[in-house]
Amino acid sequence: MTEFDFIRLYLQCQQQDSELVLGIGDDAAIIRPRNGYDLHFSTDMLVGGTHFFPDVAPADLAHKVLAVNLSDMAAMGARPRWALLSVALPELNKDWLTAFCDALFTLAARFGVTLIGGDTTKGNWVFNVNIIGETPYQQALRRDAAQAGDDIWVSGLLGLAAAALDRHWNKVTLPATVFAQCEERRLRPEPRVALGQELLSLAHAAQDISDGLAQDIGHILKASKVGAEINADLIPTLTALAQQPSLTVAQLRHWLLAGGDDYELVFTATPAQREAIIAAAERTHTPVTRIGVITTGTQLHLHDHAGNVIQLQQQGFDHFG
Ligand code: ADP
Ligand code: MG
C-alpha cells in the first residue's frame, strides 16, 4: 500500500461539517469558525518505547492518541471539533491500519470530531494528534483562575494506569482481575469532555491529570498564585487496589499523587457550587470527589485522615527529570 492509498482509502472517508470548508485532500484544510466562539489548539504525541510498548494493539494506540488530546480539550471545557493526525510508521500494513483507523474513527465519532488532515511518513513509531476545539467567547476554563477558599475536586479514579505500568515492570504483584481493570484505564482512558463543558459555568480553574495529581495541580497553584491543602486519603481509586494487602501505603500514595496517565480532571470551584457540580457529574455519568481546598499560600500541603503531613519523594512524571 502506498501513502496515497492510505490517505484515499482509510482517511478520506468522513462527512464534512458546516464550518469545515475543505477537509483532507488539499495542501491544508480550511475552517470558517463561527462567531462568538474562541478556538483551542493543542497537540499531544505518543512515541514508541516512551509512551507505548512495541506490541501495543493498533486499536488501543489509536484510542489513546486521540483520547489524550480530547482530555486537553476537556480540561478547558472545550468542545473538541477537528483533529489532524501525523504518523511515522515503518510500513503500511493493511490489517494494522484497518484496526487503527476503526478505533480512531469510533472515538472521533463519539465526540463529534472530524479528521481534517495530517501527515504520513516512514519512520519509527510516532503518533501525533493536533486537536482543535471551541468554547463560547471568553468562557474557557484556565489554570490561572483558582481562588482561595475554592474546593478542589477530581473526576474518576486515580492511580490505576500507574499501577498497571508498575505491574508490567514487575515492581508489584496484583491479582489478575485488579490488573485487568488498571490495564483497561491505562490503555483506554476516558476523556472527561462532557463534564468539562458542564464545568464552564461552575468551576474556576481546571486541568487534566496526565503527569500525576501533585505535579498537575501544582500548575494551577503556580498560575493562580495560590496554595492547596489536600487530604490524600480522600483521593478516589479502585477499592480493590487500595485494599491489596501486598501493597504499602507509600506505594499506593505514589500512584495516586505522582503516577501519571490518569487523564482525569482536577478542578476548583467555590463551595456554593457543590450541589450543582454533583448534579453535573450525575448528568454526565462522571464520578467526582472533593479532596481539598485552595488556600492563600503558595504551596501544596498533603496530609492524611489523621492530619499527618505527607512528604512526596517525586511530584510526578518529567520526561527530562
Ligand atoms: P503534502 O505533501 O502537500 O503535505 P500530503 O500528501 O502529505 O500533502 O497529504 C495529502 C492530504 O492527506 C492532506 O490533506 C493531508 O492533510 C492528508 N493526510 C496525510 N496524512 C494524513 C494522516 N495521517 N491523517 C490525516 N490526513 C492525512
Ligand atoms: Mg504533507
Short mmCIF file of C-alpha atoms and ligand atoms in Angstrom, two decimals:
data_model
loop_
_atom_site.label_atom_id
_atom_site.label_comp_id
_atom_site.label_asym_id
_atom_site.label_seq_id
_atom_site.Cartn_x
_atom_site.Cartn_y
_atom_site.Cartn_z
CA MET A 1 0.00 0.00 0.00
CA THR A 2 1.24 3.49 -0.83
CA GLU A 3 0.93 6.62 1.26
CA PHE A 4 -1.72 7.88 -1.18
CA ASP A 5 -3.78 4.66 -0.99
CA PHE A 6 -3.73 5.03 2.77
CA ILE A 7 -4.97 8.63 2.62
CA ARG A 8 -7.62 7.93 -0.02
CA LEU A 9 -8.94 4.59 1.28
CA TYR A 10 -8.58 4.96 5.02
CA LEU A 11 -8.70 8.62 5.87
CA GLN A 12 -10.69 10.47 3.23
CA CYS A 13 -13.96 8.85 4.18
CA GLN A 14 -15.66 11.23 6.52
CA GLN A 15 -18.58 13.59 6.46
CA GLN A 16 -17.92 17.29 6.34
CA ASP A 17 -19.39 19.62 8.91
CA SER A 18 -20.80 23.09 8.49
CA GLU A 19 -17.67 25.05 9.42
CA LEU A 20 -15.29 22.80 7.51
CA VAL A 21 -14.88 24.40 4.10
CA LEU A 22 -12.24 21.92 2.89
CA GLY A 23 -11.10 18.67 4.50
CA ILE A 24 -8.44 16.07 3.66
CA GLY A 25 -7.02 16.16 0.13
CA ASP A 26 -5.57 19.60 -0.45
CA ASP A 27 -2.41 21.16 0.98
CA ALA A 28 -4.30 22.40 4.02
CA ALA A 29 -7.79 22.17 5.44
CA ILE A 30 -10.00 25.26 5.67
CA ILE A 31 -12.20 26.05 8.66
CA ARG A 32 -14.51 29.03 8.81
CA PRO A 33 -15.11 29.42 12.56
CA ARG A 34 -18.47 30.62 13.79
CA ASN A 35 -18.93 33.92 15.54
CA GLY A 36 -18.96 34.05 19.31
CA TYR A 37 -16.52 31.20 19.88
CA ASP A 38 -12.87 31.01 20.86
CA LEU A 39 -10.81 28.24 19.28
CA HIS A 40 -8.46 26.00 21.29
CA PHE A 41 -5.42 24.33 19.72
CA SER A 42 -3.45 21.57 21.38
CA THR A 43 -1.17 18.70 20.44
CA ASP A 44 -0.01 15.55 22.19
CA MET A 45 2.36 12.95 20.82
CA LEU A 46 2.90 9.27 21.60
CA VAL A 47 6.33 7.81 20.88
CA GLY A 48 7.06 4.08 20.68
CA GLY A 49 9.22 2.91 23.59
CA THR A 50 8.38 6.04 25.61
CA HIS A 51 4.57 6.00 25.66
CA PHE A 52 3.65 2.55 24.41
CA PHE A 53 5.08 -0.95 24.17
CA PRO A 54 6.14 -2.19 20.69
CA ASP A 55 3.41 -4.87 20.70
CA VAL A 56 0.56 -2.44 21.52
CA ALA A 57 -2.73 -3.31 19.80
CA PRO A 58 -3.38 -0.78 16.99
CA ALA A 59 -6.91 -0.11 18.32
CA ASP A 60 -5.56 0.73 21.79
CA LEU A 61 -2.91 3.03 20.33
CA ALA A 62 -5.47 4.86 18.17
CA HIS A 63 -7.80 5.28 21.14
CA LYS A 64 -5.05 6.62 23.35
CA VAL A 65 -3.52 9.11 20.94
CA LEU A 66 -6.91 10.71 20.33
CA ALA A 67 -8.13 10.35 23.93
CA VAL A 68 -5.16 12.19 25.44
CA ASN A 69 -5.87 15.09 23.09
CA LEU A 70 -9.59 15.06 23.86
CA SER A 71 -8.58 15.21 27.52
CA ASP A 72 -6.76 18.51 26.90
CA MET A 73 -9.96 19.93 25.42
CA ALA A 74 -11.97 18.59 28.38
CA ALA A 75 -9.58 20.34 30.76
CA MET A 76 -10.52 23.72 29.27
CA GLY A 77 -14.21 22.97 28.96
CA ALA A 78 -13.84 22.97 25.20
CA ARG A 79 -15.95 21.07 22.73
CA PRO A 80 -13.50 19.15 20.51
CA ARG A 81 -14.25 19.67 16.81
CA TRP A 82 -11.36 18.83 14.47
CA ALA A 83 -8.15 16.80 14.56
CA LEU A 84 -5.02 16.33 12.46
CA LEU A 85 -3.08 13.09 12.71
CA SER A 86 0.61 12.69 11.94
CA VAL A 87 2.11 9.24 11.89
CA ALA A 88 5.58 7.81 11.37
CA LEU A 89 5.39 4.06 10.69
CA PRO A 90 8.00 1.58 9.46
CA GLU A 91 5.48 0.12 6.96
CA LEU A 92 1.84 0.48 5.88
CA ASN A 93 0.25 -2.79 6.94
CA LYS A 94 -3.36 -3.23 5.85
CA ASP A 95 -4.66 -5.13 8.90
CA TRP A 96 -2.82 -2.90 11.34
CA LEU A 97 -4.11 0.28 9.71
CA THR A 98 -7.66 -1.04 9.46
CA ALA A 99 -7.75 -1.75 13.20
CA PHE A 100 -6.08 1.59 13.96
CA CYS A 101 -8.46 3.65 11.80
CA ASP A 102 -11.58 1.80 13.02
CA ALA A 103 -10.75 2.64 16.63
CA LEU A 104 -9.72 6.19 15.76
CA PHE A 105 -12.93 6.97 13.87
CA THR A 106 -15.06 5.25 16.51
CA LEU A 107 -13.71 7.52 19.23
CA ALA A 108 -13.78 10.57 16.94
CA ALA A 109 -17.44 9.94 16.10
CA ARG A 110 -18.34 9.53 19.80
CA PHE A 111 -17.00 13.02 20.46
CA GLY A 112 -18.10 14.67 17.21
CA VAL A 113 -14.55 15.19 15.96
CA THR A 114 -13.69 15.34 12.24
CA LEU A 115 -10.24 14.36 10.98
CA ILE A 116 -9.21 17.22 8.69
CA GLY A 117 -5.61 16.41 7.81
CA GLY A 118 -2.27 15.12 8.90
CA ASP A 119 0.97 13.69 7.62
CA THR A 120 2.15 10.16 6.87
CA THR A 121 5.81 9.28 6.78
CA LYS A 122 8.07 6.26 7.05
CA GLY A 123 9.76 6.19 10.42
CA ASN A 124 9.94 4.70 13.85
CA TRP A 125 6.52 4.69 15.57
CA VAL A 126 5.44 8.23 16.33
CA PHE A 127 1.77 9.24 16.55
CA ASN A 128 0.79 12.85 16.96
CA VAL A 129 -2.64 14.42 17.03
CA ASN A 130 -3.35 18.13 16.76
CA ILE A 131 -6.76 18.92 18.11
CA ILE A 132 -8.95 21.98 17.69
CA GLY A 133 -11.87 22.73 19.98
CA GLU A 134 -14.13 25.63 20.83
CA THR A 135 -15.63 27.40 23.83
CA PRO A 136 -18.13 30.24 23.87
CA TYR A 137 -16.27 33.56 23.79
CA GLN A 138 -14.19 34.14 26.97
CA GLN A 139 -15.69 31.16 28.82
CA ALA A 140 -12.72 28.76 28.79
CA LEU A 141 -11.56 27.07 31.98
CA ARG A 142 -7.97 28.07 32.63
CA ARG A 143 -5.22 27.18 35.07
CA ASP A 144 -4.89 30.72 36.36
CA ALA A 145 -8.38 31.20 37.82
CA ALA A 146 -8.35 29.26 41.13
CA GLN A 147 -9.32 31.32 44.20
CA ALA A 148 -8.52 30.86 47.88
CA GLY A 149 -11.44 29.09 49.53
CA ASP A 150 -12.28 27.01 46.44
CA ASP A 151 -12.94 23.31 46.82
CA ILE A 152 -10.59 21.01 44.92
CA TRP A 153 -12.30 18.22 43.00
CA VAL A 154 -11.10 15.34 40.87
CA SER A 155 -13.05 13.19 38.42
CA GLY A 156 -12.97 9.40 38.20
CA LEU A 157 -10.40 7.18 39.88
CA LEU A 158 -6.67 7.91 40.06
CA GLY A 159 -3.58 5.72 40.13
CA LEU A 160 -4.84 2.81 38.03
CA ALA A 161 -2.67 3.39 34.96
CA ALA A 162 0.44 3.84 37.10
CA ALA A 163 -0.33 0.64 39.00
CA ALA A 164 -0.72 -1.26 35.71
CA LEU A 165 2.60 0.10 34.47
CA ASP A 166 4.44 -0.94 37.65
CA ARG A 167 2.88 -4.38 37.30
CA HIS A 168 4.25 -4.51 33.73
CA TRP A 169 7.71 -3.77 35.07
CA ASN A 170 7.20 -6.47 37.75
CA LYS A 171 7.67 -3.94 40.53
CA VAL A 172 4.49 -5.19 42.21
CA THR A 173 2.16 -8.15 42.06
CA LEU A 174 -1.57 -7.65 41.54
CA PRO A 175 -4.43 -10.17 41.27
CA ALA A 176 -5.39 -10.72 37.63
CA THR A 177 -8.81 -9.06 37.99
CA VAL A 178 -7.34 -5.92 39.58
CA PHE A 179 -4.57 -5.73 36.99
CA ALA A 180 -7.15 -6.07 34.20
CA GLN A 181 -9.13 -3.09 35.49
CA CYS A 182 -5.98 -0.99 35.87
CA GLU A 183 -4.73 -2.01 32.44
CA GLU A 184 -8.07 -1.03 30.89
CA ARG A 185 -7.62 2.51 32.28
CA ARG A 186 -4.01 2.67 31.11
CA LEU A 187 -4.89 1.62 27.57
CA ARG A 188 -8.32 3.24 27.21
CA PRO A 189 -8.51 6.49 29.16
CA GLU A 190 -11.96 8.09 29.04
CA PRO A 191 -11.65 11.82 28.25
CA ARG A 192 -13.99 13.84 30.51
CA VAL A 193 -15.27 16.05 27.72
CA ALA A 194 -18.92 16.23 28.79
CA LEU A 195 -18.03 17.08 32.38
CA GLY A 196 -15.55 19.72 31.21
CA GLN A 197 -18.22 21.52 29.22
CA GLU A 198 -20.63 21.45 32.18
CA LEU A 199 -17.89 22.93 34.37
CA LEU A 200 -17.63 26.04 32.16
CA SER A 201 -20.30 27.73 34.25
CA LEU A 202 -19.41 26.06 37.57
CA ALA A 203 -15.63 25.83 38.05
CA HIS A 204 -12.91 28.45 38.38
CA ALA A 205 -9.80 26.56 37.24
CA ALA A 206 -9.26 23.16 35.69
CA GLN A 207 -6.54 20.96 34.27
CA ASP A 208 -6.28 17.35 33.19
CA ILE A 209 -4.12 14.96 35.18
CA SER A 210 -1.57 13.39 32.86
CA ASP A 211 1.68 13.55 34.83
CA GLY A 212 0.46 12.94 38.38
CA LEU A 213 -2.02 14.87 40.54
CA ALA A 214 0.59 16.59 42.73
CA GLN A 215 2.54 17.94 39.78
CA ASP A 216 -0.51 18.86 37.71
CA ILE A 217 -2.33 20.71 40.49
CA GLY A 218 0.98 22.48 41.01
CA HIS A 219 0.45 24.12 37.60
CA ILE A 220 -2.89 25.54 38.79
CA LEU A 221 -1.35 26.78 42.05
CA LYS A 222 1.51 28.49 40.26
CA ALA A 223 -0.64 30.07 37.57
CA SER A 224 -3.27 31.21 40.09
CA LYS A 225 -0.73 32.25 42.79
CA VAL A 226 -2.47 30.19 45.47
CA GLY A 227 -1.76 27.16 47.66
CA ALA A 228 -3.67 23.98 48.44
CA GLU A 229 -4.45 21.56 51.25
CA ILE A 230 -5.26 18.05 50.07
CA ASN A 231 -6.26 15.05 52.16
CA ALA A 232 -4.57 12.18 50.32
CA ASP A 233 -6.94 9.69 51.95
CA LEU A 234 -9.82 11.31 50.03
CA ILE A 235 -8.26 10.75 46.58
CA PRO A 236 -10.52 8.22 44.83
CA THR A 237 -9.05 5.00 43.50
CA LEU A 238 -10.16 1.46 42.75
CA THR A 239 -11.27 -0.08 46.05
CA ALA A 240 -9.76 -3.45 45.16
CA LEU A 241 -6.43 -1.73 44.52
CA ALA A 242 -6.49 0.24 47.78
CA GLN A 243 -7.31 -2.96 49.68
CA GLN A 244 -4.43 -5.05 48.29
CA PRO A 245 -2.65 -6.42 51.38
CA SER A 246 0.62 -6.79 49.47
CA LEU A 247 0.87 -3.04 48.73
CA THR A 248 2.40 -0.47 51.06
CA VAL A 249 0.63 2.81 51.81
CA ALA A 250 3.60 4.63 50.27
CA GLN A 251 3.28 2.66 47.03
CA LEU A 252 -0.40 3.42 46.70
CA ARG A 253 0.10 7.11 47.51
CA HIS A 254 2.82 7.33 44.92
CA TRP A 255 0.42 6.06 42.23
CA LEU A 256 -2.36 8.40 43.35
CA LEU A 257 -0.26 11.53 43.65
CA ALA A 258 2.60 11.10 41.20
CA GLY A 259 1.62 8.21 38.96
CA GLY A 260 0.55 9.84 35.72
CA ASP A 261 -1.54 8.71 32.75
CA ASP A 262 -4.82 9.22 34.64
CA TYR A 263 -6.48 11.62 32.16
CA GLU A 264 -8.96 12.70 34.80
CA LEU A 265 -9.80 16.34 35.57
CA VAL A 266 -8.75 18.29 38.65
CA PHE A 267 -10.76 21.48 39.10
CA THR A 268 -11.55 24.15 41.66
CA ALA A 269 -14.88 25.79 42.42
CA THR A 270 -16.49 27.85 45.13
CA PRO A 271 -18.26 25.77 47.83
CA ALA A 272 -21.52 27.47 46.71
CA GLN A 273 -21.40 25.27 43.58
CA ARG A 274 -21.17 21.91 45.35
CA GLU A 275 -24.69 20.77 44.61
CA ALA A 276 -24.56 21.99 41.01
CA ILE A 277 -21.26 20.15 40.47
CA ILE A 278 -22.68 16.91 41.85
CA ALA A 279 -25.71 17.31 39.56
CA ALA A 280 -23.44 17.95 36.55
CA ALA A 281 -21.39 14.87 37.44
CA GLU A 282 -24.57 12.78 37.54
CA ARG A 283 -25.82 14.18 34.21
CA THR A 284 -22.53 13.32 32.55
CA HIS A 285 -22.11 9.96 34.33
CA THR A 286 -18.74 11.08 35.66
CA PRO A 287 -17.94 10.46 39.32
CA VAL A 288 -16.38 13.44 41.13
CA THR A 289 -14.76 13.66 44.57
CA ARG A 290 -13.82 16.63 46.74
CA ILE A 291 -10.27 16.17 48.02
CA GLY A 292 -9.19 19.53 49.46
CA VAL A 293 -9.23 23.31 49.40
CA ILE A 294 -7.35 26.16 47.75
CA THR A 295 -5.51 28.34 50.28
CA THR A 296 -3.91 31.78 50.30
CA GLY A 297 -0.41 30.22 50.46
CA THR A 298 1.72 29.15 47.52
CA GLN A 299 2.49 25.54 48.48
CA LEU A 300 0.73 22.21 48.14
CA HIS A 301 0.26 20.62 51.57
CA LEU A 302 -0.69 16.97 51.72
CA HIS A 303 -1.99 15.20 54.79
CA ASP A 304 -3.84 12.02 55.72
CA HIS A 305 -7.12 11.50 57.60
CA ALA A 306 -5.33 11.73 60.95
CA GLY A 307 -3.77 15.05 59.96
CA ASN A 308 -0.23 13.66 59.50
CA VAL A 309 1.81 15.55 56.91
CA ILE A 310 2.73 13.56 53.78
CA GLN A 311 6.03 14.23 52.04
CA LEU A 312 6.27 13.14 48.41
CA GLN A 313 9.52 11.75 47.01
CA GLN A 314 8.53 12.69 43.49
CA GLN A 315 5.74 15.03 42.35
CA GLY A 316 5.06 13.43 39.02
CA PHE A 317 6.44 12.47 35.67
CA ASP A 318 9.00 14.59 33.84
CA HIS A 319 10.49 13.28 30.58
CA PHE A 320 13.77 15.01 31.25
CA GLY A 321 13.65 14.88 35.08
P1 ADP B 1 1.53 17.47 1.13
O1 ADP B 1 2.60 16.61 0.55
O2 ADP B 1 1.05 18.57 0.27
O3 ADP B 1 1.82 17.89 2.54
P2 ADP B 1 0.27 15.04 1.75
O4 ADP B 1 0.46 14.14 0.58
O5 ADP B 1 1.18 14.90 2.92
O6 ADP B 1 0.25 16.51 1.24
O7 ADP B 1 -1.21 14.87 2.26
C1 ADP B 1 -2.31 14.89 1.39
C2 ADP B 1 -3.56 15.10 2.17
O8 ADP B 1 -3.76 13.99 3.06
C3 ADP B 1 -3.52 16.34 3.03
O9 ADP B 1 -4.82 16.89 3.07
C4 ADP B 1 -3.15 15.82 4.39
O10 ADP B 1 -3.63 16.65 5.42
C5 ADP B 1 -3.81 14.45 4.38
N1 ADP B 1 -3.11 13.46 5.23
C6 ADP B 1 -1.90 12.91 5.04
N2 ADP B 1 -1.59 12.05 6.02
C7 ADP B 1 -2.64 12.06 6.87
C8 ADP B 1 -2.91 11.39 8.08
N3 ADP B 1 -2.07 10.53 8.67
N4 ADP B 1 -4.11 11.66 8.68
C9 ADP B 1 -4.99 12.53 8.13
N5 ADP B 1 -4.78 13.18 6.99
C10 ADP B 1 -3.61 12.95 6.35
MG MG B 2 2.45 16.51 3.86
#
